[in-house]
Short mmCIF file of the C-alpha atoms (twelve columns), coordinates in Angstrom:
data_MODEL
# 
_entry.id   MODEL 
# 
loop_
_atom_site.group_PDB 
_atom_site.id 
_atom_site.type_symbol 
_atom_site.label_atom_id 
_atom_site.label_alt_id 
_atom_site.label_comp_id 
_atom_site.label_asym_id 
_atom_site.label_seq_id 
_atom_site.Cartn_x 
_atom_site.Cartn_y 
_atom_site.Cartn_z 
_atom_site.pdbx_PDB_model_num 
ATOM 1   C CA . UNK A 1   -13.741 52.711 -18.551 1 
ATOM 2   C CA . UNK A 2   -10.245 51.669 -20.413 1 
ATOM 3   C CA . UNK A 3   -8.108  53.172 -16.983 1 
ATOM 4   C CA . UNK A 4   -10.789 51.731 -14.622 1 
ATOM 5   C CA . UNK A 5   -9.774  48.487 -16.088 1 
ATOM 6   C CA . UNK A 6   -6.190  48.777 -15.921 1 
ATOM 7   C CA . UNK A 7   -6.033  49.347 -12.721 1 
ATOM 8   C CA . UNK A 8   -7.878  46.513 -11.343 1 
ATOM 9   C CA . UNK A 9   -5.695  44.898 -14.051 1 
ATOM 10  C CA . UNK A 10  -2.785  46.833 -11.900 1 
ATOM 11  C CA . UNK A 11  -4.298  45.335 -8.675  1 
ATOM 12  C CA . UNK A 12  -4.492  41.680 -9.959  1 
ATOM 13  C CA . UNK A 13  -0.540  41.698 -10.945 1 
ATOM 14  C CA . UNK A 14  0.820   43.350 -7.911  1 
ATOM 15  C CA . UNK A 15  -1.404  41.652 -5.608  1 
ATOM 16  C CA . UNK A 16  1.038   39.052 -2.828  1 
ATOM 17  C CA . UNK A 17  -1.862  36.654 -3.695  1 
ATOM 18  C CA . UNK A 18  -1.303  36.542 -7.033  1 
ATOM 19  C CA . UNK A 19  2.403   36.067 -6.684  1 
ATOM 20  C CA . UNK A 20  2.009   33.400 -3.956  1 
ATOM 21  C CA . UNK A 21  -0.191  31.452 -6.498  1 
ATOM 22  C CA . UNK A 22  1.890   31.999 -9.562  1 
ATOM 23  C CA . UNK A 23  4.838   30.720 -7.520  1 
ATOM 24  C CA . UNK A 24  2.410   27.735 -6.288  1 
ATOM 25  C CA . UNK A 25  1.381   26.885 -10.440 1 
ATOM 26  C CA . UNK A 26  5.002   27.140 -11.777 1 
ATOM 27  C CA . UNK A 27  6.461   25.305 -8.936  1 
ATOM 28  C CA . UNK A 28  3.592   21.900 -10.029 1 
ATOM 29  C CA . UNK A 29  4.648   22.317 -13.727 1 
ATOM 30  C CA . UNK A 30  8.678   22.631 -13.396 1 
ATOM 31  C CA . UNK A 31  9.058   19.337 -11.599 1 
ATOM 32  C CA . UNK A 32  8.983   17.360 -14.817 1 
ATOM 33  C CA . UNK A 33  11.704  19.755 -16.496 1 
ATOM 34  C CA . UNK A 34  13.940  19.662 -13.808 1 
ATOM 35  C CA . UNK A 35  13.654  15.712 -13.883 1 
ATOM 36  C CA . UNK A 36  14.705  15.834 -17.994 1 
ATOM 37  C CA . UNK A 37  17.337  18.381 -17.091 1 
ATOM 38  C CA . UNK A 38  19.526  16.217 -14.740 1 
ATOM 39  C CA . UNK A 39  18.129  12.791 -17.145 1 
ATOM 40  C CA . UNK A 40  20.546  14.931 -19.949 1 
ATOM 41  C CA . UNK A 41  22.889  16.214 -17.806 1 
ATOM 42  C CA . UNK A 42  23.611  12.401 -16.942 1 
ATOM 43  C CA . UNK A 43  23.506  11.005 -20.295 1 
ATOM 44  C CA . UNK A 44  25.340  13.883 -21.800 1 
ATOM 45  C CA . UNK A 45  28.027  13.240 -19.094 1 
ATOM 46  C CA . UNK A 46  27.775  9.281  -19.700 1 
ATOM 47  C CA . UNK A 47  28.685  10.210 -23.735 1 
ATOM 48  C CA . UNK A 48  31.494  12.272 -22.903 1 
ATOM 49  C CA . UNK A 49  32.892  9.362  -20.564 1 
ATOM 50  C CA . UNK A 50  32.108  6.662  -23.772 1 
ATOM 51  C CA . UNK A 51  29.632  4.815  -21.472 1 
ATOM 52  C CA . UNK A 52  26.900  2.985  -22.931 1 
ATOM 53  C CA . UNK A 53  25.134  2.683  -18.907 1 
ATOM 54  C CA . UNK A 54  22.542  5.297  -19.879 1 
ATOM 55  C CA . UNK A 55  21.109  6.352  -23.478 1 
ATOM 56  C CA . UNK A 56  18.397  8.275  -25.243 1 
ATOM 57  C CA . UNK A 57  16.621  7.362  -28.264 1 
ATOM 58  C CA . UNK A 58  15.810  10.399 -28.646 1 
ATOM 59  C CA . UNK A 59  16.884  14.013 -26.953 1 
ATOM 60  C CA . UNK A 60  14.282  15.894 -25.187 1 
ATOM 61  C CA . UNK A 61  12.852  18.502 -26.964 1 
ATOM 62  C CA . UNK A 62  10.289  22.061 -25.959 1 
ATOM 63  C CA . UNK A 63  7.699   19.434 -27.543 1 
ATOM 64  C CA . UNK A 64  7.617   16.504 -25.376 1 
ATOM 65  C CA . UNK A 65  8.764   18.283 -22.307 1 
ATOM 66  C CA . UNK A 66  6.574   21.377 -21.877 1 
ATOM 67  C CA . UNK A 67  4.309   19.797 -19.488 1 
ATOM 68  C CA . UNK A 68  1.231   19.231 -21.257 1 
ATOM 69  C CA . UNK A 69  3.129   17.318 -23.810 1 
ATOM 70  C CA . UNK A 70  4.817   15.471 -21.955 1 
ATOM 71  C CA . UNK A 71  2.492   11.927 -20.801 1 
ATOM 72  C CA . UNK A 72  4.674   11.260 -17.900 1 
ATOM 73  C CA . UNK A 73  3.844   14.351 -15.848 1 
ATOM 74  C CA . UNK A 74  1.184   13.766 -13.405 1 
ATOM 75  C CA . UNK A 75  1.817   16.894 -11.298 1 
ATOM 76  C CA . UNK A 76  -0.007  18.405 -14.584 1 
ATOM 77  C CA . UNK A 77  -2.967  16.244 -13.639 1 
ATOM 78  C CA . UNK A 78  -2.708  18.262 -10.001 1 
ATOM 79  C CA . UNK A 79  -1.919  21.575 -11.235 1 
ATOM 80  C CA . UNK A 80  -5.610  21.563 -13.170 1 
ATOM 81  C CA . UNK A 81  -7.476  20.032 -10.147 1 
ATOM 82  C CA . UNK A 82  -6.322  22.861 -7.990  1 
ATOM 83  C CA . UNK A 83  -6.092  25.468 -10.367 1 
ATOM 84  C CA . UNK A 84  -9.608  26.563 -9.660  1 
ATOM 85  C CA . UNK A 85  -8.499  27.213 -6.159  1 
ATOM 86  C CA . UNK A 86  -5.458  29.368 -7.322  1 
ATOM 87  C CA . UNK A 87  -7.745  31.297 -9.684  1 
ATOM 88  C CA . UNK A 88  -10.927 31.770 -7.044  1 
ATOM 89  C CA . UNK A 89  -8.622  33.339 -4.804  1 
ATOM 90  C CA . UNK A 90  -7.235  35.383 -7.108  1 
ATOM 91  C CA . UNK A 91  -10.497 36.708 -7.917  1 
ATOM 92  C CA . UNK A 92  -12.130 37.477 -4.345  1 
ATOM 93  C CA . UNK A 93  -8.650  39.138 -3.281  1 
ATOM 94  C CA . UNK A 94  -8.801  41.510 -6.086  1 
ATOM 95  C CA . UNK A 95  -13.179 42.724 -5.296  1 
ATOM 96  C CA . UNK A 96  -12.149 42.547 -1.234  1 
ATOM 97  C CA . UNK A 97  -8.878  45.201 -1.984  1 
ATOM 98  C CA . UNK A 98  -11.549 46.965 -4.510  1 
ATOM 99  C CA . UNK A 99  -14.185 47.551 -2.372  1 
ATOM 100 C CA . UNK A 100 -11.810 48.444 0.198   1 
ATOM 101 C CA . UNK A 101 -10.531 51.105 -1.597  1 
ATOM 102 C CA . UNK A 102 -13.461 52.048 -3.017  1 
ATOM 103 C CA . UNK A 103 -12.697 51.416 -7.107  1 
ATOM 104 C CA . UNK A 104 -16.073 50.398 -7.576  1 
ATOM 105 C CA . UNK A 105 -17.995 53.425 -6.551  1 
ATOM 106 C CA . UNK A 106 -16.052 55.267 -9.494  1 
ATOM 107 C CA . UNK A 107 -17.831 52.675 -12.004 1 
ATOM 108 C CA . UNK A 108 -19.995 54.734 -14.157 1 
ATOM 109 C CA . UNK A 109 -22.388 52.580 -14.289 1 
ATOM 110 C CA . UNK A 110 -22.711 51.429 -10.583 1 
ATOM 111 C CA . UNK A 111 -26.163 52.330 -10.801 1 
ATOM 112 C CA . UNK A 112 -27.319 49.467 -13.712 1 
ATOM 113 C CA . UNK A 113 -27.475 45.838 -12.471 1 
ATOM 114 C CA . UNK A 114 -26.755 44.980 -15.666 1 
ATOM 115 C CA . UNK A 115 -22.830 47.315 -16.350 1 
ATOM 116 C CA . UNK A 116 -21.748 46.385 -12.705 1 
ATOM 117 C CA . UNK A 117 -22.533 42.450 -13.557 1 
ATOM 118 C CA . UNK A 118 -20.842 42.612 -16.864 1 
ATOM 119 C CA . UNK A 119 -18.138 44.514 -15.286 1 
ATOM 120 C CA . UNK A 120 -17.606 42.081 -12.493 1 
ATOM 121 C CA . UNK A 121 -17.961 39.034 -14.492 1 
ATOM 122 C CA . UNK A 122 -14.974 40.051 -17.405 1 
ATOM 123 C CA . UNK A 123 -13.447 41.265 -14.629 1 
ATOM 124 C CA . UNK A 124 -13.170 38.171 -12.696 1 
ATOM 125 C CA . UNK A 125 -12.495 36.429 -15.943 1 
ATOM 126 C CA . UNK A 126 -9.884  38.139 -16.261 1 
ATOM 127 C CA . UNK A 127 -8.356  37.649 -12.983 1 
ATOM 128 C CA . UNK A 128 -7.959  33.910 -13.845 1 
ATOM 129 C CA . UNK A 129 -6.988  33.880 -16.899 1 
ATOM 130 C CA . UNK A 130 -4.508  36.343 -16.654 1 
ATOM 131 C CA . UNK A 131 -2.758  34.344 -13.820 1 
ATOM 132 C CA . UNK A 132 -2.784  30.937 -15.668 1 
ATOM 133 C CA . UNK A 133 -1.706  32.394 -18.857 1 
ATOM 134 C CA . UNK A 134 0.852   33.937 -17.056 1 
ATOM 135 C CA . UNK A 135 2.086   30.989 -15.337 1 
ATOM 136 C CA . UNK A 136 2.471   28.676 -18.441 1 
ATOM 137 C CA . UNK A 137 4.067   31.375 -20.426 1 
ATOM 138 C CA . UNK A 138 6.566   31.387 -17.778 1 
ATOM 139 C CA . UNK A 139 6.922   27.828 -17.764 1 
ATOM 140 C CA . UNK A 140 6.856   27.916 -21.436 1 
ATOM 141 C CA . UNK A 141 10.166  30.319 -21.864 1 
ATOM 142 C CA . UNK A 142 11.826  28.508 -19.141 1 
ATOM 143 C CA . UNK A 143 11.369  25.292 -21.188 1 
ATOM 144 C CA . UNK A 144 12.549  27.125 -24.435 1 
ATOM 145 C CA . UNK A 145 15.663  28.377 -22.199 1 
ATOM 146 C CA . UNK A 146 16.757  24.660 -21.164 1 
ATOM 147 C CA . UNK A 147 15.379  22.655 -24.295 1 
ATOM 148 C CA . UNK A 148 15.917  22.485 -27.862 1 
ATOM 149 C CA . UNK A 149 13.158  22.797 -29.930 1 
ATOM 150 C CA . UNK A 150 13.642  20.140 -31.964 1 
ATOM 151 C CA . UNK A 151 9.737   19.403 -34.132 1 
ATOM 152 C CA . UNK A 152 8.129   16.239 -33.724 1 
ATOM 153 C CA . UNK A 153 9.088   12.744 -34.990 1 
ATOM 154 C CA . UNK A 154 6.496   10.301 -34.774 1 
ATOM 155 C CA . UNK A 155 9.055   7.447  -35.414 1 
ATOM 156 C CA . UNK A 156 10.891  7.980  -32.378 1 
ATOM 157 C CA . UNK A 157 8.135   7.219  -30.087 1 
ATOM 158 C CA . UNK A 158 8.836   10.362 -27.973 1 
ATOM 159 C CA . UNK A 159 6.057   12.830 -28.768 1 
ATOM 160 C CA . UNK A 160 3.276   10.819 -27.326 1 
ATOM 161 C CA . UNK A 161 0.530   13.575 -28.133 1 
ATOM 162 C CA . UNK A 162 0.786   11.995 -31.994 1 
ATOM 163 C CA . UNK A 163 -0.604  8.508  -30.623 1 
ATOM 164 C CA . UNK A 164 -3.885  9.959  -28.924 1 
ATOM 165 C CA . UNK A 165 -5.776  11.305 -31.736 1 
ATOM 166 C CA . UNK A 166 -5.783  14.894 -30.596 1 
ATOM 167 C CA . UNK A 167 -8.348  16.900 -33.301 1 
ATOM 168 C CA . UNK A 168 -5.572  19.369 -34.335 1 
ATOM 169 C CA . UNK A 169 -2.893  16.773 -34.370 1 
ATOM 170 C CA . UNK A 170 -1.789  18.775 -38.211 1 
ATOM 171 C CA . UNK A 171 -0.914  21.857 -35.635 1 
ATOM 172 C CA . UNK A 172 1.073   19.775 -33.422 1 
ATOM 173 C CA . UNK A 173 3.293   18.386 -36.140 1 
ATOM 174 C CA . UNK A 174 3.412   21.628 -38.704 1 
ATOM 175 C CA . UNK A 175 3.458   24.630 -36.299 1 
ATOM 176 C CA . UNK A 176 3.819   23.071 -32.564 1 
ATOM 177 C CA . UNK A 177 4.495   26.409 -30.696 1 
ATOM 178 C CA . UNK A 178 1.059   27.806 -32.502 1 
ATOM 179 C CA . UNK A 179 -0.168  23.877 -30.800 1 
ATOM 180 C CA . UNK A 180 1.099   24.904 -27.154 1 
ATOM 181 C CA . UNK A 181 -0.385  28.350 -27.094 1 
ATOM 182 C CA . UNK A 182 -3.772  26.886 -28.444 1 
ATOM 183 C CA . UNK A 183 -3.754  24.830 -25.131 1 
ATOM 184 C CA . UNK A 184 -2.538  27.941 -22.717 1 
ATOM 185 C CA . UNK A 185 -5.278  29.731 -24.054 1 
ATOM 186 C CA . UNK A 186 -7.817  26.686 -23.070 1 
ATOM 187 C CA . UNK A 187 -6.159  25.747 -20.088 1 
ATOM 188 C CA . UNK A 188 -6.878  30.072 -19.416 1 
ATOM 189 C CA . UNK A 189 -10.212 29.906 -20.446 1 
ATOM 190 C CA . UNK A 190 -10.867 27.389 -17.637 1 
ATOM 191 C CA . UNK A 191 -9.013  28.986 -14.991 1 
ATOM 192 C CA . UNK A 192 -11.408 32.155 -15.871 1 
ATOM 193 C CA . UNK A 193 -14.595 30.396 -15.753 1 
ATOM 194 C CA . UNK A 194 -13.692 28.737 -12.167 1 
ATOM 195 C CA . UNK A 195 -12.921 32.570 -11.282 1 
ATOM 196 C CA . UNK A 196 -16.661 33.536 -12.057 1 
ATOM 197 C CA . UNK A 197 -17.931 30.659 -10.521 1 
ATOM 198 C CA . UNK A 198 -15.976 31.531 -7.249  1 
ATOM 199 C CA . UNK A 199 -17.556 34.755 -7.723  1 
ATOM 200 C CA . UNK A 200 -20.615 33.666 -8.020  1 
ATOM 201 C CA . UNK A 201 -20.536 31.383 -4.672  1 
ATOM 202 C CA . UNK A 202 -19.374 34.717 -3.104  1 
ATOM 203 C CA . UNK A 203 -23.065 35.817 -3.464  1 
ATOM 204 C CA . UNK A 204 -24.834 33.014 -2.226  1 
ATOM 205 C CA . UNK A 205 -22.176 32.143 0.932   1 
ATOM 206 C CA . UNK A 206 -21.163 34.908 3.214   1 
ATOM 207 C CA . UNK A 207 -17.310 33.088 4.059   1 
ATOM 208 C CA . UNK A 208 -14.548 33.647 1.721   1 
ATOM 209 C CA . UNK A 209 -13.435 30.349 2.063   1 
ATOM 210 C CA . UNK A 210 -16.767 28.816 1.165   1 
ATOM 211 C CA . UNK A 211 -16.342 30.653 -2.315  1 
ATOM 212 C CA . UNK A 212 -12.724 29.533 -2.267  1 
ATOM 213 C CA . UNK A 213 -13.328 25.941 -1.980  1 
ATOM 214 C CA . UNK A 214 -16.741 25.067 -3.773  1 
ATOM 215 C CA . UNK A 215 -15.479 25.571 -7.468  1 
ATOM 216 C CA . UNK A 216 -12.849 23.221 -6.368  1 
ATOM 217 C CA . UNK A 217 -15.342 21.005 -5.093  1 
ATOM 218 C CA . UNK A 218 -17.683 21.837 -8.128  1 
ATOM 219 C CA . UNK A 219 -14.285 20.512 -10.657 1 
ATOM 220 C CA . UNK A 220 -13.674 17.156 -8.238  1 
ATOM 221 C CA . UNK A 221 -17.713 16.399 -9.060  1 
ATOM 222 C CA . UNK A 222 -17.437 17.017 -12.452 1 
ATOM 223 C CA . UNK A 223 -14.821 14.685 -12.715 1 
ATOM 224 C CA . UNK A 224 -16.324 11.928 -10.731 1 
ATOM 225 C CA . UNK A 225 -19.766 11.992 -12.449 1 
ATOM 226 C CA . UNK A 226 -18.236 12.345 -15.817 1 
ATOM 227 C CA . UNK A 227 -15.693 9.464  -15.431 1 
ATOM 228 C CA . UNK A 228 -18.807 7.672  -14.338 1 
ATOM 229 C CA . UNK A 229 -20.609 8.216  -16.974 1 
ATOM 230 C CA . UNK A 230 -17.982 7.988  -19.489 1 
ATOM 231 C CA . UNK A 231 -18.841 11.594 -20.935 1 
ATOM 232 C CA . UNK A 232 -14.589 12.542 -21.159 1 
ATOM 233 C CA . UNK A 233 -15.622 15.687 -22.760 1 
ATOM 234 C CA . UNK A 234 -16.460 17.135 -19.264 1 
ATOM 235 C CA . UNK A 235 -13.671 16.134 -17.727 1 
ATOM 236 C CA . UNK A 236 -11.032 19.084 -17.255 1 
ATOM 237 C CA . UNK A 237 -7.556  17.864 -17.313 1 
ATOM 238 C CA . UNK A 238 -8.740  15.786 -20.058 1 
ATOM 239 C CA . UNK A 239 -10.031 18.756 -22.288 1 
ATOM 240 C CA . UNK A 240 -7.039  20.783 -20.968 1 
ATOM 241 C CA . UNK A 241 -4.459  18.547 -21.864 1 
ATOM 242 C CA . UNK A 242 -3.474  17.303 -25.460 1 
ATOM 243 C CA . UNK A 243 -2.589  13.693 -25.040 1 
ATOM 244 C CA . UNK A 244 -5.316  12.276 -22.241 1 
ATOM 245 C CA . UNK A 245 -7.957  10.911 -24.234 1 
ATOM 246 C CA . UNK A 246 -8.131  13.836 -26.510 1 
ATOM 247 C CA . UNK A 247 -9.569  11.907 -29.006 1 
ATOM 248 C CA . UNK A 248 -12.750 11.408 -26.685 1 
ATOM 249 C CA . UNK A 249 -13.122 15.372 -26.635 1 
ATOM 250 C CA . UNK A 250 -15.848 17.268 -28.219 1 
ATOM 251 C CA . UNK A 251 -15.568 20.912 -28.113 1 
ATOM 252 C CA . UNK A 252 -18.745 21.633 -28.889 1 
ATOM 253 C CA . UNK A 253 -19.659 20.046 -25.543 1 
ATOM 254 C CA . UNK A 254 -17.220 21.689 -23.625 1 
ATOM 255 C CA . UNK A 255 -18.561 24.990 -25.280 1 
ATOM 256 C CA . UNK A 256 -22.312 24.178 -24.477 1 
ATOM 257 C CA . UNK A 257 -21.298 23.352 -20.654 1 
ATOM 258 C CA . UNK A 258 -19.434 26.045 -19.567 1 
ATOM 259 C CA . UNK A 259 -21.421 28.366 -21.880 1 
ATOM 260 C CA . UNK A 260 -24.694 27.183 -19.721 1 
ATOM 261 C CA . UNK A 261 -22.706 27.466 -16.380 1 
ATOM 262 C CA . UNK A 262 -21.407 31.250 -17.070 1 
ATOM 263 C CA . UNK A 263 -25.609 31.576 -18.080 1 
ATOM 264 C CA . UNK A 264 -26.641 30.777 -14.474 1 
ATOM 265 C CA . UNK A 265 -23.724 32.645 -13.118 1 
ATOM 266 C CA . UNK A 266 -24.697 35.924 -14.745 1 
ATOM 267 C CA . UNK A 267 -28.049 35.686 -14.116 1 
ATOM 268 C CA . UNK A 268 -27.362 35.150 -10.218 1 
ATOM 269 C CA . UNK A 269 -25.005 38.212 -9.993  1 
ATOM 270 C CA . UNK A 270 -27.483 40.209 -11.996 1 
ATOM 271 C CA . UNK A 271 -30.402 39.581 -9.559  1 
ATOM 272 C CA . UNK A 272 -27.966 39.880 -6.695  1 
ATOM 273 C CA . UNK A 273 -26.389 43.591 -7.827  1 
ATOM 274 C CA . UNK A 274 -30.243 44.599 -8.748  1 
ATOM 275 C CA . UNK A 275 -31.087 43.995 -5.099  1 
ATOM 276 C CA . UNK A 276 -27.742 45.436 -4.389  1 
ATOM 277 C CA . UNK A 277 -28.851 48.451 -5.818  1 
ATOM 278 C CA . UNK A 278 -32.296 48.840 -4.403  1 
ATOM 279 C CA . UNK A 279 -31.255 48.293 -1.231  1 
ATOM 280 C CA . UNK A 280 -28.758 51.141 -1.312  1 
ATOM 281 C CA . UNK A 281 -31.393 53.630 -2.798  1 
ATOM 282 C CA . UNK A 282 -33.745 52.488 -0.285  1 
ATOM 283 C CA . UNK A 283 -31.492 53.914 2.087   1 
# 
């Protein structure tokens, strides 16, 4: 079971698909640290010429410029809207290579609705969370590579995450790299979820690109008709990122929605790999 995982895990990681969509994520989260690069490189070069034309109150630092700390950065706002996208491809590449090459007739337990749906679900968890996790650790080193990691200072005005109330604020100011991974792991989470959702679809619609699309579709709703009704906890790139109306977050709604949505999920792969299976045996 251990080696049948790895090597889907194998297939996700070598996949072009899953390169062509890591490229696409880093790509909408280095903008803002190329920006802060040449904004230093230009007052460092102003200092060394004794002009006061351009100055910094305070340098740039991992914390405020690793993009979900960093307020400015609205290609972050992007990245999360079409991050289900980038994750629901992800996942149907990696079941249309496997049941081209036949890895899922090895399952040992191809024959129980119930191991093939539990399968297929962590599997396609997996998928997405592996590639987001993967794409903001990148970002992440790169940022360490380029920035100093000087800890936040409130009285500069330059961390902006300490002025929105965020619930584990203490993190942020005590241990802020233990802070950033808290939020790659959430911002994970959420790509994985949109992966079993695509997977999901994929049962219901017979086009790839209907299962492709609809969590996307599924996110822009859940935006809309949150905003609307002023529920923020529902609203991704505001539980996904630190500083937009954090304080307006309750995780134990978050935890309760999606917990309800991978419910329904499981229950329609279930019935659909039950049928699955009786129709094969039928044969």
């Amino acid at each position: 079971m251990i080696n049948l995982f790895y090597g889907h895990l194998h297939n996700i990681l070598k996949s072009k698909k899953f390169i062509i969509c890591f490229v696409i994520g880093v790509l909408f989260n280095i903008y803002d640290i190329i920006i802060c690069l040449v904004k230093q490189f230009y007052n460092d070069t102003c200092i060394e010429s004794l002009s006061d034309s351009y100055h910094l109150e305070c340098p740039y630092s991992v914390f405020n410029v690793f993009p979900f700390c960093n307020d400015s950065n609205n290609l972050y706002v992007i990245f999360c809207c079409i991050l289900p996208i980038l994750s629901s491809i992800i996942c149907l590449d990696l079941f249309n290579t496997n049941s081209k090459n036949c890895y899922l007739k090895s399952f040992p337990l191809k024959n129980k609705p119930i191991g093939i749906s539990v399968f297929k679900i962590f599997l396609s968890f997996i998928s997405g969370f592996t590639l987001c996790f993967m794409i903001l650790i990148f970002v992440l080193i790169l940022t360490i590579s380029c920035f100093p990691s000087i800890k936040p200072e409130l009285l500069t005005g330059y961390f902006p995450i300490g002025y929105h109330t965020n619930p584990i604020f203490n993190i942020y100011i005590h241990h802020p790299y233990i802070f950033i991974l808290i939020y790659i792991i959430i911002n994970s989470i959420f790509s994985g979820i949109y992966s079993i959702i695509a997977l999901t679809v994929s049962y219901i619609f017979k086009y790839r690109v209907t299962a492709t699309i609809l969590p996307f579709i599924f996110n822009i709703a859940l935006f809309y008709f949150s905003y609307t009704a002023k529920i923020f906890s529902f609203i991704p790139s505001f539980f996904c990122s630190p500083y937009i109306c954090s304080g307006k977050v309750n995780i134990i709604y978050i935890a309760c929605l999606f917990s309800i949505i991978v419910f329904f999920c499981s229950i329609i792969i279930y019935f659909n790999e039950k049928r699955n299976i009786f129709t094969h045996e039928e044969k």
